[in-house]
Amino acid sequence: MKILILTGGDLDPVFACSYIKTWEPDKVIAADRGLLQAEKLGLRPDAILGDFDSCSREVIERFETKDKTLAPCEKDDTDTGLAVQKALAMGADEILILGATGTRLDHVLGNIGQLVYAFQNGAKAQIVDGHNRISVLEHHHRIAKEQQFGQYISLIPLYEAQGVTLSGFKYPLNEDTLVFHESWGISNELMETYGEIRFRSGTLLMIESRD
């Protein structure tokens, strides 16, 4: 089950439409201001949720779905966090989050945390915008040059990843340790048809970027 989550950050409609068409979601969840994104993209959400502090009730009423969840403004989770929980409850094994980046860096970091939460609960999740694709890696990951999102591939540990080995990259590693406050994993490039990423322990984010 592939579920698309639309949330309230920055979103380029042209890019989003193109990416969604390629990704082909089975279900769509709109979280709060993500309803406005759904309108721009011409999508009808299967589920709507949030506290709607940044989206008027008039917009909510324009969407016909029985699956509407109104959350209190004072709550333990963000609207995006609630959407990820909803996607998992709906049976998602792949999750795409659009509108998860923007000017609120606290929300951006919290949304990245939701990728880890989804991963720990058995789903592959990614945050994508016009310049970046962010995901959490399995301990062995193979990336194809023809499928990469941008020229640059950065590996960010949370907080530490041990036994990191890279092959097929401009800057290879061999059983090295990546630590969050160091920058070894930033702006690598794939030089071969395929790149191999292996690590023994820890949590590793991959950020594919293009300028």
Coordinates of N, CA, C and O in Angstrom, one line a residue, residues 45-202:
P45 N -8.6 13.7 -1.3 CA -8.0 12.9 -0.2 C -9.0 11.8 0.2 O -10.2 12.0 0.3
D46 N -8.4 10.6 0.6 CA -9.2 9.5 1.2 C -9.4 9.8 2.7 O -10.3 9.2 3.2
A47 N -8.5 10.5 3.3 CA -8.6 10.8 4.7 C -8.1 12.3 4.9 O -7.2 12.7 4.3
I48 N -8.8 12.9 5.8 CA -8.5 14.3 6.2 C -8.3 14.4 7.7 O -9.1 13.9 8.4
L49 N -7.2 15.0 8.2 CA -7.0 15.1 9.6 C -6.2 16.4 10.0 O -5.6 17.0 9.1
G50 N -6.3 16.7 11.3 CA -5.5 17.8 11.8 C -6.3 18.7 12.7 O -7.5 18.5 12.9
D51 N -5.6 19.7 13.3 CA -6.3 20.7 14.1 C -6.9 21.8 13.3 O -7.7 22.6 13.8
F52 N -6.5 22.0 12.1 CA -7.0 23.0 11.1 C -6.8 24.4 11.7 O -7.7 25.2 11.5
D53 N -5.7 24.6 12.3 CA -5.4 26.0 12.8 C -4.8 26.8 11.6 O -4.7 28.1 11.8
S54 N -4.5 26.2 10.5 CA -4.0 27.0 9.4 C -4.8 26.7 8.1 O -4.3 26.9 7.0
C55 N -6.0 26.2 8.3 CA -6.9 25.9 7.1 C -8.3 26.1 7.6 O -8.7 25.6 8.6
S56 N -9.1 26.9 6.9 CA -10.4 27.2 7.3 C -11.4 26.0 7.2 O -11.2 25.1 6.4
R57 N -12.4 26.0 8.0 CA -13.4 24.9 8.0 C -14.2 24.9 6.6 O -14.7 23.9 6.2
E58 N -14.2 26.1 6.0 CA -14.9 26.1 4.7 C -14.1 25.2 3.7 O -14.8 24.5 2.8
V59 N -12.8 25.2 3.8 CA -12.0 24.3 2.9 C -12.3 22.8 3.2 O -12.5 22.0 2.3
I60 N -12.4 22.5 4.5 CA -12.7 21.1 4.9 C -14.1 20.7 4.3 O -14.2 19.5 3.8
E61 N -15.0 21.5 4.4 CA -16.4 21.2 3.9 C -16.4 20.9 2.4 O -17.3 20.3 1.9
R62 N -15.5 21.4 1.7 CA -15.4 21.2 0.2 C -15.0 19.8 -0.2 O -15.1 19.4 -1.3
F63 N -14.5 19.1 0.8 CA -14.0 17.7 0.5 C -15.0 16.7 1.1 O -15.2 16.7 2.3
E64 N -15.4 15.8 0.2 CA -16.4 14.8 0.6 C -15.7 13.5 1.0 O -15.2 12.8 0.1
T65 N -15.5 13.2 2.2 CA -15.0 12.0 2.7 C -15.5 11.7 4.1 O -15.6 12.7 4.9
K66 N -15.8 10.5 4.4 CA -16.3 10.1 5.7 C -15.1 10.0 6.7 O -15.4 10.0 7.9
D67 N -13.9 9.9 6.2 CA -12.7 9.8 7.1 C -12.1 11.1 7.4 O -11.1 11.6 6.8
K68 N -12.7 11.9 8.3 CA -12.3 13.2 8.8 C -12.0 13.1 10.3 O -12.8 12.7 11.1
T69 N -10.8 13.5 10.7 CA -10.4 13.5 12.1 C -10.0 14.9 12.5 O -9.0 15.5 12.0
L70 N -10.8 15.5 13.4 CA -10.4 16.9 13.9 C -9.7 16.7 15.2 O -10.2 16.2 16.2
A71 N -8.5 17.2 15.3 CA -7.6 17.0 16.5 C -7.6 18.4 17.2 O -7.7 19.4 16.6
P72 N -7.4 18.3 18.5 CA -7.3 19.6 19.3 C -6.0 20.3 18.9 O -5.0 19.6 18.5
C73 N -6.0 21.6 19.1 CA -4.7 22.4 18.8 C -3.6 22.0 19.8 O -2.4 21.9 19.4
E74 N -4.0 21.8 21.0 CA -3.0 21.4 22.0 C -3.0 19.9 22.1 O -3.8 19.2 22.7
K75 N -1.9 19.3 21.5 CA -1.8 17.8 21.4 C -0.3 17.5 21.4 O 0.6 18.3 21.2
D76 N -0.1 16.2 21.5 CA 1.3 15.7 21.6 C 2.0 15.5 20.3 O 3.2 15.5 20.2
D77 N 1.2 15.4 19.2 CA 1.8 15.1 17.9 C 1.5 16.3 16.9 O 0.5 17.0 17.1
T78 N 2.4 16.5 16.0 CA 2.0 17.5 14.9 C 1.0 16.8 14.0 O 0.8 15.6 14.0
D79 N 0.4 17.6 13.1 CA -0.5 17.1 12.1 C 0.1 16.1 11.2 O -0.5 15.1 10.8
T80 N 1.4 16.4 10.8 CA 2.1 15.4 10.0 C 2.4 14.1 10.7 O 2.2 13.0 10.1
G81 N 2.7 14.2 12.0 CA 2.9 13.0 12.8 C 1.6 12.2 12.9 O 1.6 10.9 12.7
L82 N 0.4 12.8 13.1 CA -0.8 12.1 13.1 C -1.1 11.5 11.7 O -1.7 10.4 11.6
A83 N -0.7 12.2 10.6 CA -0.9 11.6 9.3 C -0.1 10.4 9.1 O -0.5 9.4 8.4
V84 N 1.2 10.3 9.6 CA 2.0 9.2 9.4 C 1.4 8.0 10.2 O 1.3 6.9 9.7
Q85 N 0.9 8.3 11.4 CA 0.2 7.2 12.2 C -1.0 6.7 11.5 O -1.2 5.5 11.5
K86 N -1.7 7.6 10.9 CA -2.9 7.2 10.1 C -2.5 6.3 8.9 O -3.2 5.3 8.6
A87 N -1.5 6.7 8.2 CA -1.0 5.9 7.0 C -0.6 4.5 7.5 O -1.0 3.5 6.8
L88 N 0.1 4.4 8.6 CA 0.4 3.1 9.1 C -0.8 2.3 9.4 O -0.9 1.1 9.2
A89 N -1.8 2.9 10.1 CA -3.0 2.2 10.4 C -3.8 1.8 9.2 O -4.5 0.7 9.3
M90 N -3.6 2.5 8.1 CA -4.3 2.1 6.9 C -3.6 1.0 6.1 O -4.0 0.6 5.1
G91 N -2.4 0.6 6.6 CA -1.7 -0.5 6.0 C -0.5 -0.1 5.1 O -0.1 -0.9 4.3
A92 N -0.1 1.1 5.2 CA 1.0 1.6 4.3 C 2.3 0.9 4.5 O 2.7 0.6 5.7
D93 N 2.9 0.4 3.4 CA 4.3 0.0 3.5 C 5.2 0.9 2.8 O 6.5 0.8 2.9
E94 N 4.7 1.9 2.1 CA 5.4 3.0 1.5 C 4.7 4.3 1.7 O 3.5 4.3 1.5
I95 N 5.4 5.3 2.1 CA 4.8 6.6 2.4 C 5.6 7.7 1.7 O 6.8 7.8 1.8
L96 N 4.9 8.6 1.0 CA 5.5 9.8 0.4 C 4.9 11.0 1.1 O 3.7 11.1 1.1
I97 N 5.8 11.9 1.6 CA 5.3 13.1 2.2 C 5.7 14.3 1.4 O 6.9 14.5 1.2
L98 N 4.7 15.1 0.9 CA 5.0 16.3 0.2 C 4.5 17.5 1.0 O 3.5 17.4 1.7
G99 N 5.2 18.6 0.9 CA 4.9 19.8 1.7 C 5.5 19.7 3.1 O 5.0 20.4 4.0
A100 N 6.5 18.9 3.3 CA 7.1 18.7 4.6 C 8.3 19.6 4.9 O 9.0 19.5 5.9
T101 N 8.7 20.4 3.9 CA 9.9 21.3 4.1 C 9.4 22.7 3.9 O 8.3 23.0 3.4
G102 N 10.2 23.7 4.4 CA 9.9 25.1 4.3 C 10.6 25.9 5.3 O 11.7 25.6 5.7
T103 N 10.0 27.0 5.7 CA 10.6 28.0 6.6 C 10.7 27.6 8.0 O 11.6 28.1 8.8
R104 N 9.8 26.7 8.5 CA 9.8 26.3 9.9 C 10.8 25.1 10.1 O 10.4 23.9 9.9
L105 N 12.0 25.4 10.4 CA 13.0 24.3 10.6 C 12.6 23.3 11.7 O 13.0 22.1 11.6
D106 N 11.9 23.8 12.7 CA 11.5 22.9 13.8 C 10.6 21.8 13.2 O 10.7 20.6 13.5
H107 N 9.7 22.2 12.3 CA 8.8 21.3 11.7 C 9.5 20.4 10.7 O 9.2 19.2 10.6
V108 N 10.4 20.9 10.0 CA 11.2 20.1 9.0 C 11.9 19.0 9.8 O 11.9 17.8 9.4
L109 N 12.6 19.3 10.9 CA 13.3 18.3 11.7 C 12.3 17.3 12.3 O 12.6 16.1 12.3
G110 N 11.2 17.8 12.7 CA 10.1 16.9 13.3 C 9.6 16.0 12.2 O 9.4 14.8 12.4
N111 N 9.5 16.5 11.0 CA 9.0 15.6 9.9 C 10.0 14.6 9.5 O 9.7 13.4 9.1
I112 N 11.3 14.9 9.5 CA 12.3 13.9 9.3 C 12.3 12.9 10.3 O 12.5 11.7 10.1
G113 N 12.0 13.3 11.6 CA 11.8 12.3 12.6 C 10.7 11.3 12.3 O 10.7 10.1 12.7
Q114 N 9.7 11.8 11.6 CA 8.6 10.9 11.2 C 9.0 9.8 10.2 O 8.4 8.7 10.2
L115 N 10.0 10.1 9.4 CA 10.6 9.1 8.6 C 11.1 7.9 9.4 O 11.0 6.8 9.0
V116 N 11.8 8.3 10.5 CA 12.4 7.3 11.3 C 11.3 6.5 12.0 O 11.4 5.2 12.1
Y117 N 10.2 7.2 12.5 CA 9.1 6.5 13.1 C 8.5 5.5 12.1 O 8.2 4.4 12.5
A118 N 8.3 5.9 10.9 CA 7.7 5.0 9.9 C 8.6 3.8 9.6 O 8.1 2.7 9.6
F119 N 9.9 4.1 9.5 CA 10.9 3.0 9.3 C 10.8 2.0 10.4 O 10.8 0.8 10.2
Q120 N 10.7 2.5 11.6 CA 10.7 1.6 12.8 C 9.4 0.8 12.9 O 9.4 -0.2 13.6
N121 N 8.4 1.2 12.2 CA 7.1 0.5 12.1 C 6.9 -0.2 10.8 O 5.7 -0.5 10.5
G122 N 8.0 -0.5 10.1 CA 7.9 -1.3 8.9 C 7.5 -0.7 7.6 O 7.2 -1.4 6.6
A123 N 7.6 0.6 7.5 CA 7.2 1.3 6.3 C 8.4 2.1 5.7 O 9.1 2.8 6.5
K124 N 8.6 2.1 4.4 CA 9.6 3.0 3.8 C 9.0 4.3 3.5 O 7.9 4.4 2.9
A125 N 9.6 5.4 4.0 CA 9.0 6.7 3.9 C 10.0 7.7 3.3 O 11.2 7.5 3.5
Q126 N 9.5 8.6 2.6 CA 10.4 9.6 2.0 C 9.7 11.0 2.1 O 8.5 11.1 1.9
I127 N 10.6 12.0 2.3 CA 10.1 13.4 2.1 C 10.8 13.9 0.8 O 12.0 13.8 0.6
V128 N 10.0 14.6 0.0 CA 10.5 15.0 -1.3 C 10.0 16.5 -1.5 O 8.9 16.8 -1.2
D129 N 10.9 17.3 -2.0 CA 10.5 18.6 -2.5 C 11.3 18.8 -3.9 O 11.9 17.8 -4.4
G130 N 11.2 20.0 -4.4 CA 11.8 20.2 -5.7 C 13.3 20.0 -5.8 O 13.9 19.9 -6.9
H131 N 14.0 20.0 -4.6 CA 15.5 20.0 -4.6 C 16.0 18.8 -3.8 O 17.2 18.5 -3.9
N132 N 15.2 18.1 -3.0 CA 15.7 17.1 -2.1 C 14.8 15.9 -2.0 O 13.6 16.0 -2.1
R133 N 15.4 14.7 -1.8 CA 14.6 13.5 -1.4 C 15.3 12.9 -0.2 O 16.5 12.6 -0.2
I134 N 14.6 12.7 0.9 CA 15.1 12.3 2.2 C 14.5 10.9 2.5 O 13.3 10.8 2.5
S135 N 15.3 10.0 2.9 CA 14.8 8.7 3.3 C 15.7 8.1 4.4 O 16.9 8.5 4.6
V136 N 15.2 7.0 5.0 CA 16.0 6.3 6.0 C 16.5 5.0 5.4 O 15.7 4.3 4.7
L137 N 17.7 4.6 5.6 CA 18.3 3.5 4.9 C 18.3 2.2 5.7 O 18.4 2.2 6.9
E138 N 18.0 1.1 4.9 CA 18.3 -0.2 5.5 C 19.8 -0.4 5.7 O 20.6 0.4 5.1
H139 N 20.3 -1.4 6.4 CA 21.7 -1.6 6.6 C 22.4 -2.0 5.3 O 23.7 -1.9 5.3
H140 N 21.7 -2.4 4.3 CA 22.3 -2.6 3.0 C 21.4 -1.9 2.0 O 20.3 -2.3 1.8
H141 N 21.9 -0.9 1.3 CA 21.1 -0.2 0.3 C 21.9 -0.1 -1.0 O 23.1 0.2 -1.0
R142 N 21.2 -0.4 -2.1 CA 21.8 -0.2 -3.4 C 21.1 0.9 -4.2 O 19.9 0.8 -4.2
I143 N 21.8 1.8 -4.7 CA 21.2 2.9 -5.4 C 21.7 2.9 -6.9 O 22.9 2.8 -7.1
A144 N 20.8 3.0 -7.8 CA 21.1 3.1 -9.2 C 21.3 4.5 -9.7 O 20.5 5.4 -9.4
K145 N 22.3 4.7 -10.5 CA 22.6 6.1 -11.0 C 21.4 6.7 -11.8 O 21.0 7.8 -11.6
E146 N 20.7 5.8 -12.6 CA 19.6 6.3 -13.4 C 18.4 6.6 -12.6 O 17.4 7.2 -13.1
Q147 N 18.3 6.1 -11.3 CA 17.1 6.4 -10.5 C 17.4 7.4 -9.4 O 16.5 7.8 -8.6
Q148 N 18.6 7.9 -9.3 CA 18.9 8.9 -8.2 C 18.2 10.2 -8.5 O 18.0 10.6 -9.6
F149 N 17.9 10.9 -7.4 CA 17.1 12.1 -7.5 C 17.9 13.3 -7.9 O 17.4 14.2 -8.7
G150 N 19.1 13.4 -7.5 CA 20.0 14.5 -7.9 C 21.5 14.1 -7.9 O 21.8 13.0 -7.6
Q151 N 22.3 15.1 -8.2 CA 23.7 14.7 -8.4 C 24.4 14.4 -7.0 O 25.3 13.5 -7.0
Y152 N 23.9 15.0 -6.0 CA 24.6 14.8 -4.7 C 23.9 13.9 -3.8 O 22.6 13.9 -3.7
I153 N 24.7 13.0 -3.1 CA 24.1 12.1 -2.1 C 24.8 12.3 -0.8 O 26.0 12.2 -0.7
S154 N 24.1 12.7 0.2 CA 24.6 12.9 1.6 C 24.1 11.9 2.5 O 22.9 11.5 2.5
L155 N 24.9 11.4 3.4 CA 24.6 10.4 4.4 C 24.7 11.1 5.8 O 25.8 11.5 6.2
I156 N 23.6 11.2 6.5 CA 23.5 11.8 7.8 C 23.2 10.8 8.9 O 22.1 10.2 8.9
P157 N 24.1 10.6 9.9 CA 23.8 9.6 10.9 C 23.0 10.3 12.0 O 23.1 11.4 12.3
L158 N 22.1 9.5 12.7 CA 21.3 9.9 13.8 C 21.6 8.9 15.0 O 21.0 7.9 15.0
Y159 N 22.4 9.1 15.9 CA 23.5 10.1 16.0 C 24.8 9.6 15.4 O 25.7 10.3 15.0
E160 N 24.9 8.3 15.4 CA 26.1 7.6 14.9 C 25.8 6.4 14.1 O 24.8 5.7 14.5
A161 N 26.5 6.2 13.1 CA 26.4 4.9 12.3 C 27.8 4.3 12.2 O 28.7 5.0 11.8
Q162 N 27.9 3.0 12.5 CA 29.2 2.3 12.5 C 29.3 1.3 11.4 O 28.3 0.8 10.9
G163 N 30.5 1.1 11.0 CA 30.8 0.1 10.0 C 30.3 0.6 8.6 O 29.9 -0.3 7.8
V164 N 30.4 1.9 8.3 CA 29.9 2.4 7.0 C 30.9 2.1 5.9 O 32.0 2.5 6.0
T165 N 30.4 1.4 4.9 CA 31.2 1.1 3.7 C 30.4 1.6 2.4 O 29.3 1.2 2.3
L166 N 31.1 2.3 1.6 CA 30.6 2.8 0.4 C 31.4 2.4 -0.8 O 32.6 2.5 -0.8
S167 N 30.8 1.9 -1.8 CA 31.4 1.5 -3.1 C 30.7 2.1 -4.2 O 29.4 2.2 -4.2
G168 N 31.4 2.5 -5.3 CA 30.8 3.1 -6.4 C 30.6 4.6 -6.3 O 30.1 5.2 -7.2
F169 N 31.1 5.1 -5.2 CA 31.0 6.6 -4.9 C 32.4 7.3 -5.2 O 33.4 6.7 -5.1
K170 N 32.3 8.6 -5.4 CA 33.5 9.4 -5.5 C 34.4 9.4 -4.3 O 35.6 9.3 -4.4
Y171 N 33.7 9.4 -3.1 CA 34.4 9.3 -1.9 C 34.0 8.0 -1.1 O 33.0 8.0 -0.4
P172 N 34.8 6.9 -1.3 CA 34.4 5.7 -0.7 C 34.7 5.7 0.8 O 35.5 6.5 1.3
L173 N 34.1 4.8 1.5 CA 34.4 4.6 2.9 C 34.5 3.1 3.1 O 34.0 2.3 2.4
N174 N 35.3 2.7 4.2 CA 35.5 1.3 4.4 C 35.5 1.1 6.0 O 36.4 1.4 6.7
E175 N 34.4 0.6 6.4 CA 34.2 0.3 7.8 C 34.4 1.5 8.7 O 35.0 1.4 9.8
D176 N 34.0 2.7 8.2 CA 34.1 3.9 9.0 C 32.9 4.2 9.9 O 31.8 3.6 9.7
T177 N 33.1 5.1 10.8 CA 32.0 5.6 11.7 C 31.6 7.0 11.3 O 32.5 7.9 11.3
L178 N 30.4 7.2 11.0 CA 29.9 8.5 10.7 C 29.2 9.0 12.0 O 28.4 8.3 12.6
V179 N 29.5 10.3 12.4 CA 28.9 10.9 13.6 C 28.2 12.2 13.2 O 28.7 12.9 12.2
F180 N 27.1 12.5 13.8 CA 26.3 13.6 13.4 C 27.1 15.0 13.3 O 26.8 15.8 12.4
H181 N 28.0 15.2 14.3 CA 28.6 16.5 14.3 C 29.8 16.6 13.3 O 30.5 17.6 13.3
E182 N 30.1 15.5 12.6 CA 31.1 15.6 11.6 C 30.5 15.6 10.2 O 29.3 15.3 10.1
S183 N 31.3 15.9 9.2 CA 30.6 16.1 7.8 C 31.2 15.2 6.7 O 31.1 15.6 5.6
W184 N 31.7 14.0 7.1 CA 32.2 13.1 6.1 C 31.2 12.7 5.1 O 31.6 12.5 3.9
G185 N 30.0 12.6 5.5 CA 29.0 12.1 4.6 C 28.3 13.1 3.7 O 27.4 12.7 2.9
I186 N 28.7 14.3 3.7 CA 28.0 15.4 2.9 C 28.5 15.4 1.5 O 29.7 15.4 1.2
S187 N 27.6 15.6 0.6 CA 27.9 15.9 -0.9 C 28.8 14.9 -1.5 O 29.8 15.2 -2.2
N188 N 28.5 13.6 -1.4 CA 29.1 12.6 -2.1 C 28.5 12.5 -3.5 O 27.4 13.0 -3.8
E189 N 29.1 11.7 -4.4 CA 28.6 11.6 -5.8 C 28.8 10.2 -6.2 O 29.7 9.5 -5.9
L190 N 27.8 9.7 -7.0 CA 27.8 8.3 -7.5 C 28.6 8.3 -8.8 O 28.3 9.1 -9.7
M191 N 29.6 7.5 -8.9 CA 30.5 7.4 -10.0 C 30.3 6.2 -10.9 O 30.7 6.2 -12.1
E192 N 29.7 5.2 -10.4 CA 29.4 3.9 -11.1 C 27.9 3.8 -11.4 O 27.1 4.7 -11.0
T193 N 27.6 2.8 -12.2 CA 26.2 2.6 -12.5 C 25.3 2.3 -11.2 O 24.2 2.8 -11.2
Y194 N 25.9 1.7 -10.3 CA 25.3 1.4 -9.0 C 26.2 1.8 -7.9 O 27.5 1.7 -8.0
G195 N 25.6 2.2 -6.8 CA 26.4 2.4 -5.6 C 25.9 1.6 -4.4 O 24.7 1.3 -4.4
E196 N 26.8 1.1 -3.6 CA 26.4 0.2 -2.5 C 26.7 0.9 -1.2 O 27.8 1.5 -1.0
I197 N 25.7 0.9 -0.3 CA 25.9 1.5 1.0 C 25.6 0.4 2.0 O 24.5 -0.2 2.0
R198 N 26.6 0.2 2.9 CA 26.4 -0.8 4.0 C 26.8 -0.2 5.3 O 27.8 0.6 5.3
F199 N 26.1 -0.6 6.4 CA 26.6 -0.2 7.7 C 26.1 -1.2 8.7 O 25.0 -1.8 8.5
R200 N 26.8 -1.4 9.8 CA 26.5 -2.4 10.8 C 25.4 -2.0 11.8 O 24.6 -2.7 12.2
S201 N 25.5 -0.7 12.3 CA 24.6 -0.3 13.3 C 24.3 1.2 13.2 O 25.1 2.0 12.6
G202 N 23.2 1.6 13.8 CA 22.8 3.0 13.8 C 21.7 3.3 12.8 O 21.2 2.4 12.2

